[in-house]
Short mmCIF file of C-alpha atoms in Angstrom, two decimals:
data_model
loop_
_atom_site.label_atom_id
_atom_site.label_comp_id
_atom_site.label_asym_id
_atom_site.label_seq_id
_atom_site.Cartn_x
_atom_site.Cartn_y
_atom_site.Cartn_z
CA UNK A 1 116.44 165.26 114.17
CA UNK A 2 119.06 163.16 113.97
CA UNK A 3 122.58 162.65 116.13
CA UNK A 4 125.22 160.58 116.49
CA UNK A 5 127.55 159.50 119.56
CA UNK A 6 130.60 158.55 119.61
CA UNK A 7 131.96 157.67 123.44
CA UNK A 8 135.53 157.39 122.99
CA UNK A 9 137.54 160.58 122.51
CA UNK A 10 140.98 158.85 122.10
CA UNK A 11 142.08 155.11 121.77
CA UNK A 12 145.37 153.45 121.78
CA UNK A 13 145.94 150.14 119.76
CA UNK A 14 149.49 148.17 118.92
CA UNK A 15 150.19 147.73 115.77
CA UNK A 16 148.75 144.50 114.26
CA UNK A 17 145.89 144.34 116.65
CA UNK A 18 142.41 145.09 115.86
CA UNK A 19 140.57 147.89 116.97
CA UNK A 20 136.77 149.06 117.30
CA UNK A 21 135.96 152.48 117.32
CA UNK A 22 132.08 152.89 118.42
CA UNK A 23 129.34 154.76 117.40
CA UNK A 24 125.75 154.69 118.45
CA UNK A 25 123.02 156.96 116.39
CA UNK A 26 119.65 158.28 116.70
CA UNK A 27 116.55 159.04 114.29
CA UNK A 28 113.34 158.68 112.93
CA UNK A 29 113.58 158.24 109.45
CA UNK A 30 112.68 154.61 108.44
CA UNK A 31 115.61 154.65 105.96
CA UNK A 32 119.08 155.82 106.37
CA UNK A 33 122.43 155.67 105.73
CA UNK A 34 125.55 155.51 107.63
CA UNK A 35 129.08 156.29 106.82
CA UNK A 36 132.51 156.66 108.43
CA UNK A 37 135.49 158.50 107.57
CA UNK A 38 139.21 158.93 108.39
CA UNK A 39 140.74 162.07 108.90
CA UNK A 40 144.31 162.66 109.09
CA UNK A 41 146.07 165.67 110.48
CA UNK A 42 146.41 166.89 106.67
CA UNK A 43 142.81 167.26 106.60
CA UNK A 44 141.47 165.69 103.88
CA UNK A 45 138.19 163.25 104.92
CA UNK A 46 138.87 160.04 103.67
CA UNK A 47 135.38 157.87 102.83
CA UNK A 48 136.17 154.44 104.36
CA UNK A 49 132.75 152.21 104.73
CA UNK A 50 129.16 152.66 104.02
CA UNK A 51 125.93 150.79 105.73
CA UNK A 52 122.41 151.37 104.62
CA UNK A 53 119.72 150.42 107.18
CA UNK A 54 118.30 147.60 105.14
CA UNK A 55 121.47 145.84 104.08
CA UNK A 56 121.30 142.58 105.27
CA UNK A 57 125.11 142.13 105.53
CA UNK A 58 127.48 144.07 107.68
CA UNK A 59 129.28 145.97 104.85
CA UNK A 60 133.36 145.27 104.18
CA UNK A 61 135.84 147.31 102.89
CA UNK A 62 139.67 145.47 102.85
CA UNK A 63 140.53 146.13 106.18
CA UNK A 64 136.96 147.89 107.31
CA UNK A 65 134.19 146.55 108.29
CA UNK A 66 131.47 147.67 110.38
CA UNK A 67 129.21 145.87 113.07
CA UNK A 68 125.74 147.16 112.09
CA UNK A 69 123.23 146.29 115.19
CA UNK A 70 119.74 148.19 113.90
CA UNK A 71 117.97 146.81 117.06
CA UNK A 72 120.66 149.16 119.22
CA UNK A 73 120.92 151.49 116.99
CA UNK A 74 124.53 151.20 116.84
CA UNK A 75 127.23 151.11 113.72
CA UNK A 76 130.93 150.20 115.22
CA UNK A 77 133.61 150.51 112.69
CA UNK A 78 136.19 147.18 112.71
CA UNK A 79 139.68 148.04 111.74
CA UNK A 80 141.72 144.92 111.57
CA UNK A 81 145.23 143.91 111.45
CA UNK A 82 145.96 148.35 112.67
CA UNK A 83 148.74 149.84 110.83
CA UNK A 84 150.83 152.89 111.92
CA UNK A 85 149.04 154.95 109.32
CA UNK A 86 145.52 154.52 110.76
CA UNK A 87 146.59 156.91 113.55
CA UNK A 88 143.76 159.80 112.69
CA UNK A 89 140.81 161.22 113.77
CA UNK A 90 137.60 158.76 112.88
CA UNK A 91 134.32 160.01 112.20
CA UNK A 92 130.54 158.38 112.08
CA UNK A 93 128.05 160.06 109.99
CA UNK A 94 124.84 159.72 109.05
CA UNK A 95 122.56 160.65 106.21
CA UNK A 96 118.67 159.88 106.80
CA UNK A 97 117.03 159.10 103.29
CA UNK A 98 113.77 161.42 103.49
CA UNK A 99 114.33 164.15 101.69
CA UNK A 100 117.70 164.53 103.67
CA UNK A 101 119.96 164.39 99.75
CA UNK A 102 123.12 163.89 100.76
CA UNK A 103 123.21 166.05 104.25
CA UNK A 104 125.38 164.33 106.52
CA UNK A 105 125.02 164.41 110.57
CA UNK A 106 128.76 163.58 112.25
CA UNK A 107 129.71 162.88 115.69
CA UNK A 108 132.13 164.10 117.38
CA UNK A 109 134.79 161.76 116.97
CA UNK A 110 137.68 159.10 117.72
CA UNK A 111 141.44 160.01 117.57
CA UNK A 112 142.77 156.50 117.07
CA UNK A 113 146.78 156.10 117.96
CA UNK A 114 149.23 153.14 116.80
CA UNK A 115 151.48 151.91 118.47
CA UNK A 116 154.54 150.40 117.03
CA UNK B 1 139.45 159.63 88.06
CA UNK B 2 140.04 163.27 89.64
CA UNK B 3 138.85 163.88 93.01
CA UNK B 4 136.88 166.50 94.50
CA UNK B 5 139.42 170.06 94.30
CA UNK B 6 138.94 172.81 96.98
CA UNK B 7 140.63 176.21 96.11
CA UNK B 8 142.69 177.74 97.86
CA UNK B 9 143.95 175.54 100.27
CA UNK B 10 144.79 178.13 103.19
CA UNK B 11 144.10 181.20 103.23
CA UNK B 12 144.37 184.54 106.00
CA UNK B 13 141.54 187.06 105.91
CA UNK B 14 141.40 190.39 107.95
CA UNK B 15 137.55 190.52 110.13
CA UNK B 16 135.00 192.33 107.76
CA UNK B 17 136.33 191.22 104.37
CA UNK B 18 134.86 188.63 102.40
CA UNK B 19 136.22 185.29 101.54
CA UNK B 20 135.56 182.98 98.62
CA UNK B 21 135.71 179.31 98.46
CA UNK B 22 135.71 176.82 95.40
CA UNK B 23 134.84 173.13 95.01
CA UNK B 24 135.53 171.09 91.68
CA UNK B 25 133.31 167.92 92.22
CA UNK B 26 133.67 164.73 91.38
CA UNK B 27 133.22 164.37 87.05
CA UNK B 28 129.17 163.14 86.98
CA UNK B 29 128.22 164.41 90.57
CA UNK B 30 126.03 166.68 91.06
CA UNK B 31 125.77 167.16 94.40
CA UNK B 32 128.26 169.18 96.24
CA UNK B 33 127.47 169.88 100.01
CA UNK B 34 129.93 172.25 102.60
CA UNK B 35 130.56 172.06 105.77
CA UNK B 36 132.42 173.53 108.41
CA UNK B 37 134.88 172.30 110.90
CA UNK B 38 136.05 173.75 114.14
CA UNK B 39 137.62 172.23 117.20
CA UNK B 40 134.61 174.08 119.09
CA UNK B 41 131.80 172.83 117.08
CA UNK B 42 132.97 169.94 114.86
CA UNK B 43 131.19 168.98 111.95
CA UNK B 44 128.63 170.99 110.68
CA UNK B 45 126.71 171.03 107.80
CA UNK B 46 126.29 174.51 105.96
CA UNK B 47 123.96 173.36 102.82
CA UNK B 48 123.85 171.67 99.68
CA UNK B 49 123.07 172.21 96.10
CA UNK B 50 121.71 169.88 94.10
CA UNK B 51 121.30 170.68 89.83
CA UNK B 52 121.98 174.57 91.01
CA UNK B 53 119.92 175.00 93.19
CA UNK B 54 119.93 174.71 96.80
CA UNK B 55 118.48 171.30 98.79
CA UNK B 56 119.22 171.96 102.02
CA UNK B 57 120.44 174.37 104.06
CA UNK B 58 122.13 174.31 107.52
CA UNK B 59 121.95 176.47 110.56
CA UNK B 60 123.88 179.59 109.76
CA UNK B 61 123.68 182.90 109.58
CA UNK B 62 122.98 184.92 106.50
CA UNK B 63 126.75 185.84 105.67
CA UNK B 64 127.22 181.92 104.53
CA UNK B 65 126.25 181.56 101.28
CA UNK B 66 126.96 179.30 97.99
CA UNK B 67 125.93 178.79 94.76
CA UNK B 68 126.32 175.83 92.01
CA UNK B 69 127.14 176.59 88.34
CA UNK B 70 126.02 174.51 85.26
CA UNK B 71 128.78 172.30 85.81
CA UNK B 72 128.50 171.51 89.20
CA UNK B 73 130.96 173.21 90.57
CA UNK B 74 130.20 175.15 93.71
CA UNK B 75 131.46 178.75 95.08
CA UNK B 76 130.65 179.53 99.11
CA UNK B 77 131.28 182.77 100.04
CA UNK B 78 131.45 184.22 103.96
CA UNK B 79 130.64 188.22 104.06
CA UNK B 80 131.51 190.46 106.87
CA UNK B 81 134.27 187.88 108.86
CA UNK B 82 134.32 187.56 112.02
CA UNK B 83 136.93 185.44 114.14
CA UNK B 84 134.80 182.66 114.80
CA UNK B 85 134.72 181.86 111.22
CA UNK B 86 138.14 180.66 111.50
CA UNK B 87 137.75 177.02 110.52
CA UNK B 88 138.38 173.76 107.93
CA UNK B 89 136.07 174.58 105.13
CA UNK B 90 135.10 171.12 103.72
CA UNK B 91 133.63 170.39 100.36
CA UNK B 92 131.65 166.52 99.26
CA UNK B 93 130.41 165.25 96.26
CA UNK B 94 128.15 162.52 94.91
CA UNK B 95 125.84 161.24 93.73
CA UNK B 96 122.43 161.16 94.32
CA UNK B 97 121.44 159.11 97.76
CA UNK B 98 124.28 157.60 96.60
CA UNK B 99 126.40 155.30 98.85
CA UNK B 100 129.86 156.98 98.61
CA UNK B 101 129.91 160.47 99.28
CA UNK B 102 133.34 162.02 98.68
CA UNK B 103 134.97 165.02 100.28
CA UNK B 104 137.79 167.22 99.01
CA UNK B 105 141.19 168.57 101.05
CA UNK B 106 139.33 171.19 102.36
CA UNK B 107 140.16 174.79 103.15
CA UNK B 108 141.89 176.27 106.09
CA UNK B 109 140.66 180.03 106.82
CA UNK B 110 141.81 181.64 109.30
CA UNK B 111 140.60 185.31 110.02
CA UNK B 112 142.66 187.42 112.22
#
């Protein structure tokens, strides 16, 4: 089985500032992937990042990047220089690669606020 | 490049009718997966089809139930509503294992 964490229920960050939302994880599948997403109030669940469990790089996407520790099982998504439309909910997923397809496990979720 | 389409968008459905959703994926995916979001719960997977046919399948009871035509789109249907159903109905696409996986707007149902 597989789960993911995320601690922080709600986070406040001034505009300009960065900002790490966290998210630890749990399995046994040798091979995985994980994923976070954005969610604004409309809805819609925006893909922002992807790690897979044997990149050797943190992975980078403009703005996004995400501090992949294996060893601690952890994936923390790095939102730099925040903007006033990052405020949204923020969610870490997973997807184990045995047989899983593309089944994603979320957690329950960050509701990040700007500040101006 | 068109994204993934979920139709309708909101809809209100009386307890013990039947509701069906859509999902248009992504042009060259053929993997659409659904799951369903409530403030309750969260995020929860309902299954995935993969080619037509069904790959995995999530905890649910038997009134949740989809299909995948030829060309990948995807139908769910929920029989016999109850008022727990009420939720964000959420729709991906990709690829196989692939790294991006892509989710529609979603649809709102709420049963009264």
């Amino acid at each position: 089985a597989q789960k993911i964490t995320q601690t922080q229920p709600g986070m406040f960050v001034q505009e300009k500032e960065a900002v790490t939302l966290d998210c630890t994880y749990d399995t046994s599948d040798p091979s995985y992937g994980l994923f976070w997403y954005k969610q604004p109030s409309s809805g819609e669940m925006i893909f922002l990042i992807y790690q897979g469990s044997y990149d050797q790089q943190n992975a980078t996407e403009g703005r996004y990047s995400l501090n992949f520790q294996k060893a601690r099982k952890s994936a923390n998504l790095v939102i730099s220089a925040s903007q006033l439309g990052d405020s949204a909910m923020y969610f870490c997923a997973m997807r184990g690669d045995n047989n899983a397809g593309n089944m994603l496990t979320f957690g329950g979720g960050t509701r990040l606020m700007v500040k101006p | 490049k068109a994204g993934v389409t979920q139709t309708p968008r909101y809809l209100i459905k009386t307890r013990g009718q039947q509701v069906t959703l859509s999902c248009s994926p992504i042009s060259g995916h053929r993997s659409v997966s659904w799951y369903q979001q409530t403030p309750g719960q969260g995020l929860q997977f309902l299954f995935e089809y993969f080619s037509e046919t069904q790959r995995n399948k999530g905890n649910f009871p038997g009134r949740f139930s989809g299909r995948q035509f030829s060309n990948s789109r995807s139908e769910m249907n929920v029989s016999t509503l109850e008022l727990g159903d009420s939720a964000l109905y959420l729709c991906a696409s990709s690829l196989d294992q692939g790294h991006t996986i892509y989710f529609g707007e979603g649809s709102w149902l709420t049963v009264v």
